């Protein structure tokens, strides 16, 4: 049996879909909002990656559950900052190198390398093996550093 939905209901559903999808693709009112957003995302990611890295290098006692929880958060966060590198946000309160916008493909590839390394760390952390976590922290840290060296001032 074919079901018919009134046009108004379909419009409503489409609008609701758009509203739900919006946060992932949100535009920023001003370049400085994009700068604040990406910095905040990096800050939260670094905080949670740092806890796992601290366990990997023995500065924080290893706790498998905490490692898995923090790796999960860092992995989710790793997906967020790059939406903030919008055109026009090369100027302002930022250490981002202008060449990011001149070589966006290279920058995005470096971002993807970090995101994939973080995702592998997440898998390792869920596995609970400290040696695997150490290796994955090393790879992720390398990916963080590569972008800092190339694309962050100072
Ligand atoms: C961290 C953190 C970074 C990276 C980087 C790796 O814990 O906050 O930005 O590791 O220092 O070289």
JSON list of C-alpha atoms in Angstrom, two decimals, residues 9-135:
[
{"chain": "A", "resi": 9, "resn": "UNK", "atom": "CA", "xyz": [4.19, 17.38, 6.96]},
{"chain": "A", "resi": 10, "resn": "UNK", "atom": "CA", "xyz": [6.93, 16.69, 4.42]},
{"chain": "A", "resi": 11, "resn": "UNK", "atom": "CA", "xyz": [8.07, 20.33, 4.56]},
{"chain": "A", "resi": 12, "resn": "UNK", "atom": "CA", "xyz": [8.12, 20.13, 8.34]},
{"chain": "A", "resi": 13, "resn": "UNK", "atom": "CA", "xyz": [10.15, 16.94, 8.25]},
{"chain": "A", "resi": 14, "resn": "UNK", "atom": "CA", "xyz": [12.60, 18.48, 5.79]},
{"chain": "A", "resi": 15, "resn": "UNK", "atom": "CA", "xyz": [13.04, 21.55, 7.99]},
{"chain": "A", "resi": 16, "resn": "UNK", "atom": "CA", "xyz": [13.57, 19.39, 11.06]},
{"chain": "A", "resi": 17, "resn": "UNK", "atom": "CA", "xyz": [16.19, 17.39, 9.14]},
{"chain": "A", "resi": 18, "resn": "UNK", "atom": "CA", "xyz": [17.96, 20.59, 8.17]},
{"chain": "A", "resi": 19, "resn": "UNK", "atom": "CA", "xyz": [17.88, 21.86, 11.76]},
{"chain": "A", "resi": 20, "resn": "UNK", "atom": "CA", "xyz": [19.37, 18.61, 13.07]},
{"chain": "A", "resi": 21, "resn": "UNK", "atom": "CA", "xyz": [22.08, 18.58, 10.37]},
{"chain": "A", "resi": 22, "resn": "UNK", "atom": "CA", "xyz": [22.99, 22.22, 10.99]},
{"chain": "A", "resi": 23, "resn": "UNK", "atom": "CA", "xyz": [25.45, 21.96, 13.91]},
{"chain": "A", "resi": 24, "resn": "UNK", "atom": "CA", "xyz": [27.89, 19.87, 11.85]},
{"chain": "A", "resi": 25, "resn": "UNK", "atom": "CA", "xyz": [27.96, 22.42, 9.03]},
{"chain": "A", "resi": 26, "resn": "UNK", "atom": "CA", "xyz": [27.24, 25.58, 10.96]},
{"chain": "A", "resi": 27, "resn": "UNK", "atom": "CA", "xyz": [28.42, 28.77, 9.36]},
{"chain": "A", "resi": 28, "resn": "UNK", "atom": "CA", "xyz": [30.03, 31.40, 11.52]},
{"chain": "A", "resi": 29, "resn": "UNK", "atom": "CA", "xyz": [28.66, 34.93, 11.76]},
{"chain": "A", "resi": 30, "resn": "UNK", "atom": "CA", "xyz": [32.16, 36.44, 11.98]},
{"chain": "A", "resi": 31, "resn": "UNK", "atom": "CA", "xyz": [35.70, 35.15, 11.29]},
{"chain": "A", "resi": 32, "resn": "UNK", "atom": "CA", "xyz": [36.55, 35.59, 14.99]},
{"chain": "A", "resi": 33, "resn": "UNK", "atom": "CA", "xyz": [33.74, 33.21, 15.90]},
{"chain": "A", "resi": 34, "resn": "UNK", "atom": "CA", "xyz": [35.36, 30.58, 13.66]},
{"chain": "A", "resi": 35, "resn": "UNK", "atom": "CA", "xyz": [38.75, 31.24, 15.31]},
{"chain": "A", "resi": 36, "resn": "UNK", "atom": "CA", "xyz": [37.26, 30.87, 18.81]},
{"chain": "A", "resi": 37, "resn": "UNK", "atom": "CA", "xyz": [35.48, 27.71, 17.76]},
{"chain": "A", "resi": 38, "resn": "UNK", "atom": "CA", "xyz": [38.53, 25.94, 16.33]},
{"chain": "A", "resi": 39, "resn": "UNK", "atom": "CA", "xyz": [40.70, 26.96, 19.29]},
{"chain": "A", "resi": 40, "resn": "UNK", "atom": "CA", "xyz": [38.09, 25.64, 21.72]},
{"chain": "A", "resi": 41, "resn": "UNK", "atom": "CA", "xyz": [37.86, 22.35, 19.83]},
{"chain": "A", "resi": 42, "resn": "UNK", "atom": "CA", "xyz": [41.68, 21.97, 19.78]},
{"chain": "A", "resi": 43, "resn": "UNK", "atom": "CA", "xyz": [41.82, 22.82, 23.51]},
{"chain": "A", "resi": 44, "resn": "UNK", "atom": "CA", "xyz": [39.30, 20.15, 24.45]},
{"chain": "A", "resi": 45, "resn": "UNK", "atom": "CA", "xyz": [40.93, 17.61, 22.12]},
{"chain": "A", "resi": 46, "resn": "UNK", "atom": "CA", "xyz": [44.41, 18.32, 23.57]},
{"chain": "A", "resi": 47, "resn": "UNK", "atom": "CA", "xyz": [43.11, 18.01, 27.13]},
{"chain": "A", "resi": 48, "resn": "UNK", "atom": "CA", "xyz": [41.70, 14.53, 26.55]},
{"chain": "A", "resi": 49, "resn": "UNK", "atom": "CA", "xyz": [44.52, 13.34, 24.30]},
{"chain": "A", "resi": 50, "resn": "UNK", "atom": "CA", "xyz": [46.92, 14.65, 26.95]},
{"chain": "A", "resi": 51, "resn": "UNK", "atom": "CA", "xyz": [45.40, 12.43, 29.61]},
{"chain": "A", "resi": 52, "resn": "UNK", "atom": "CA", "xyz": [45.89, 9.33, 27.44]},
{"chain": "A", "resi": 53, "resn": "UNK", "atom": "CA", "xyz": [49.40, 10.50, 26.49]},
{"chain": "A", "resi": 54, "resn": "UNK", "atom": "CA", "xyz": [50.13, 11.05, 30.18]},
{"chain": "A", "resi": 55, "resn": "UNK", "atom": "CA", "xyz": [49.22, 7.43, 30.88]},
{"chain": "A", "resi": 56, "resn": "UNK", "atom": "CA", "xyz": [51.32, 6.28, 27.92]},
{"chain": "A", "resi": 57, "resn": "UNK", "atom": "CA", "xyz": [54.42, 8.05, 29.21]},
{"chain": "A", "resi": 58, "resn": "UNK", "atom": "CA", "xyz": [53.89, 7.16, 32.86]},
{"chain": "A", "resi": 59, "resn": "UNK", "atom": "CA", "xyz": [53.01, 10.61, 34.16]},
{"chain": "A", "resi": 60, "resn": "UNK", "atom": "CA", "xyz": [49.46, 9.52, 34.96]},
{"chain": "A", "resi": 61, "resn": "UNK", "atom": "CA", "xyz": [48.69, 6.08, 36.45]},
{"chain": "A", "resi": 62, "resn": "UNK", "atom": "CA", "xyz": [47.26, 3.79, 33.76]},
{"chain": "A", "resi": 63, "resn": "UNK", "atom": "CA", "xyz": [43.53, 3.26, 34.05]},
{"chain": "A", "resi": 64, "resn": "UNK", "atom": "CA", "xyz": [42.11, 1.37, 31.06]},
{"chain": "A", "resi": 65, "resn": "UNK", "atom": "CA", "xyz": [38.59, 2.75, 31.45]},
{"chain": "A", "resi": 66, "resn": "UNK", "atom": "CA", "xyz": [39.79, 6.35, 31.74]},
{"chain": "A", "resi": 67, "resn": "UNK", "atom": "CA", "xyz": [42.12, 5.87, 28.76]},
{"chain": "A", "resi": 68, "resn": "UNK", "atom": "CA", "xyz": [39.24, 4.56, 26.63]},
{"chain": "A", "resi": 69, "resn": "UNK", "atom": "CA", "xyz": [36.87, 7.33, 27.75]},
{"chain": "A", "resi": 70, "resn": "UNK", "atom": "CA", "xyz": [39.41, 10.08, 27.07]},
{"chain": "A", "resi": 71, "resn": "UNK", "atom": "CA", "xyz": [40.50, 8.63, 23.72]},
{"chain": "A", "resi": 72, "resn": "UNK", "atom": "CA", "xyz": [36.87, 8.51, 22.65]},
{"chain": "A", "resi": 73, "resn": "UNK", "atom": "CA", "xyz": [36.37, 12.19, 23.49]},
{"chain": "A", "resi": 74, "resn": "UNK", "atom": "CA", "xyz": [39.62, 13.18, 21.76]},
{"chain": "A", "resi": 75, "resn": "UNK", "atom": "CA", "xyz": [38.54, 11.25, 18.67]},
{"chain": "A", "resi": 76, "resn": "UNK", "atom": "CA", "xyz": [35.17, 13.00, 18.50]},
{"chain": "A", "resi": 77, "resn": "UNK", "atom": "CA", "xyz": [36.86, 16.35, 19.08]},
{"chain": "A", "resi": 78, "resn": "UNK", "atom": "CA", "xyz": [39.43, 15.70, 16.34]},
{"chain": "A", "resi": 79, "resn": "UNK", "atom": "CA", "xyz": [36.65, 15.97, 13.77]},
{"chain": "A", "resi": 80, "resn": "UNK", "atom": "CA", "xyz": [35.53, 19.44, 14.82]},
{"chain": "A", "resi": 81, "resn": "UNK", "atom": "CA", "xyz": [38.26, 22.12, 14.55]},
{"chain": "A", "resi": 82, "resn": "UNK", "atom": "CA", "xyz": [38.70, 22.11, 10.80]},
{"chain": "A", "resi": 83, "resn": "UNK", "atom": "CA", "xyz": [35.25, 23.56, 10.10]},
{"chain": "A", "resi": 84, "resn": "UNK", "atom": "CA", "xyz": [36.64, 26.68, 11.77]},
{"chain": "A", "resi": 85, "resn": "UNK", "atom": "CA", "xyz": [39.32, 27.34, 9.15]},
{"chain": "A", "resi": 86, "resn": "UNK", "atom": "CA", "xyz": [36.94, 29.40, 7.02]},
{"chain": "A", "resi": 87, "resn": "UNK", "atom": "CA", "xyz": [38.05, 31.98, 4.48]},
{"chain": "A", "resi": 88, "resn": "UNK", "atom": "CA", "xyz": [38.89, 35.29, 6.14]},
{"chain": "A", "resi": 89, "resn": "UNK", "atom": "CA", "xyz": [39.84, 33.68, 9.47]},
{"chain": "A", "resi": 90, "resn": "UNK", "atom": "CA", "xyz": [43.58, 33.90, 8.76]},
{"chain": "A", "resi": 91, "resn": "UNK", "atom": "CA", "xyz": [43.61, 37.29, 10.49]},
{"chain": "A", "resi": 92, "resn": "UNK", "atom": "CA", "xyz": [42.80, 37.96, 14.16]},
{"chain": "A", "resi": 93, "resn": "UNK", "atom": "CA", "xyz": [43.61, 36.22, 17.43]},
{"chain": "A", "resi": 94, "resn": "UNK", "atom": "CA", "xyz": [45.21, 33.23, 15.78]},
{"chain": "A", "resi": 95, "resn": "UNK", "atom": "CA", "xyz": [48.54, 31.46, 15.41]},
{"chain": "A", "resi": 96, "resn": "UNK", "atom": "CA", "xyz": [47.35, 29.85, 12.20]},
{"chain": "A", "resi": 97, "resn": "UNK", "atom": "CA", "xyz": [49.83, 30.36, 9.36]},
{"chain": "A", "resi": 98, "resn": "UNK", "atom": "CA", "xyz": [48.29, 32.07, 6.31]},
{"chain": "A", "resi": 99, "resn": "UNK", "atom": "CA", "xyz": [49.70, 29.33, 4.12]},
{"chain": "A", "resi": 100, "resn": "UNK", "atom": "CA", "xyz": [46.93, 27.08, 5.44]},
{"chain": "A", "resi": 101, "resn": "UNK", "atom": "CA", "xyz": [44.58, 28.88, 3.07]},
{"chain": "A", "resi": 102, "resn": "UNK", "atom": "CA", "xyz": [47.12, 28.85, 0.22]},
{"chain": "A", "resi": 103, "resn": "UNK", "atom": "CA", "xyz": [47.54, 25.06, 0.42]},
{"chain": "A", "resi": 104, "resn": "UNK", "atom": "CA", "xyz": [44.21, 23.90, 1.81]},
{"chain": "A", "resi": 105, "resn": "UNK", "atom": "CA", "xyz": [44.51, 20.42, 0.26]},
{"chain": "A", "resi": 106, "resn": "UNK", "atom": "CA", "xyz": [47.84, 19.79, 1.98]},
{"chain": "A", "resi": 107, "resn": "UNK", "atom": "CA", "xyz": [46.50, 21.18, 5.25]},
{"chain": "A", "resi": 108, "resn": "UNK", "atom": "CA", "xyz": [43.38, 19.02, 5.03]},
{"chain": "A", "resi": 109, "resn": "UNK", "atom": "CA", "xyz": [45.51, 15.96, 4.28]},
{"chain": "A", "resi": 110, "resn": "UNK", "atom": "CA", "xyz": [47.57, 16.66, 7.40]},
{"chain": "A", "resi": 111, "resn": "UNK", "atom": "CA", "xyz": [44.33, 17.03, 9.37]},
{"chain": "A", "resi": 112, "resn": "UNK", "atom": "CA", "xyz": [43.12, 13.69, 8.05]},
{"chain": "A", "resi": 113, "resn": "UNK", "atom": "CA", "xyz": [46.40, 12.05, 9.07]},
{"chain": "A", "resi": 114, "resn": "UNK", "atom": "CA", "xyz": [45.87, 13.28, 12.63]},
{"chain": "A", "resi": 115, "resn": "UNK", "atom": "CA", "xyz": [42.21, 12.20, 12.67]},
{"chain": "A", "resi": 116, "resn": "UNK", "atom": "CA", "xyz": [43.13, 8.71, 11.45]},
{"chain": "A", "resi": 117, "resn": "UNK", "atom": "CA", "xyz": [45.92, 8.41, 14.01]},
{"chain": "A", "resi": 118, "resn": "UNK", "atom": "CA", "xyz": [43.51, 9.51, 16.75]},
{"chain": "A", "resi": 119, "resn": "UNK", "atom": "CA", "xyz": [40.91, 6.98, 15.58]},
{"chain": "A", "resi": 120, "resn": "UNK", "atom": "CA", "xyz": [43.57, 4.23, 15.81]},
{"chain": "A", "resi": 121, "resn": "UNK", "atom": "CA", "xyz": [44.44, 5.43, 19.30]},
{"chain": "A", "resi": 122, "resn": "UNK", "atom": "CA", "xyz": [40.76, 5.16, 20.16]},
{"chain": "A", "resi": 123, "resn": "UNK", "atom": "CA", "xyz": [40.72, 1.53, 18.99]},
{"chain": "A", "resi": 124, "resn": "UNK", "atom": "CA", "xyz": [43.91, 0.80, 20.94]},
{"chain": "A", "resi": 125, "resn": "UNK", "atom": "CA", "xyz": [42.51, 2.44, 24.07]},
{"chain": "A", "resi": 126, "resn": "UNK", "atom": "CA", "xyz": [39.31, 0.39, 23.85]},
{"chain": "A", "resi": 127, "resn": "UNK", "atom": "CA", "xyz": [41.54, -2.70, 23.59]},
{"chain": "A", "resi": 128, "resn": "UNK", "atom": "CA", "xyz": [43.19, -1.76, 26.87]},
{"chain": "A", "resi": 129, "resn": "UNK", "atom": "CA", "xyz": [46.73, -2.83, 25.93]},
{"chain": "A", "resi": 130, "resn": "UNK", "atom": "CA", "xyz": [49.18, -0.24, 27.24]},
{"chain": "A", "resi": 131, "resn": "UNK", "atom": "CA", "xyz": [51.91, -1.06, 24.70]},
{"chain": "A", "resi": 132, "resn": "UNK", "atom": "CA", "xyz": [49.44, -0.60, 21.81]},
{"chain": "A", "resi": 133, "resn": "UNK", "atom": "CA", "xyz": [48.26, 2.66, 23.40]},
{"chain": "A", "resi": 134, "resn": "UNK", "atom": "CA", "xyz": [51.85, 3.89, 23.72]},
{"chain": "A", "resi": 135, "resn": "UNK", "atom": "CA", "xyz": [52.52, 3.21, 20.03]}
]
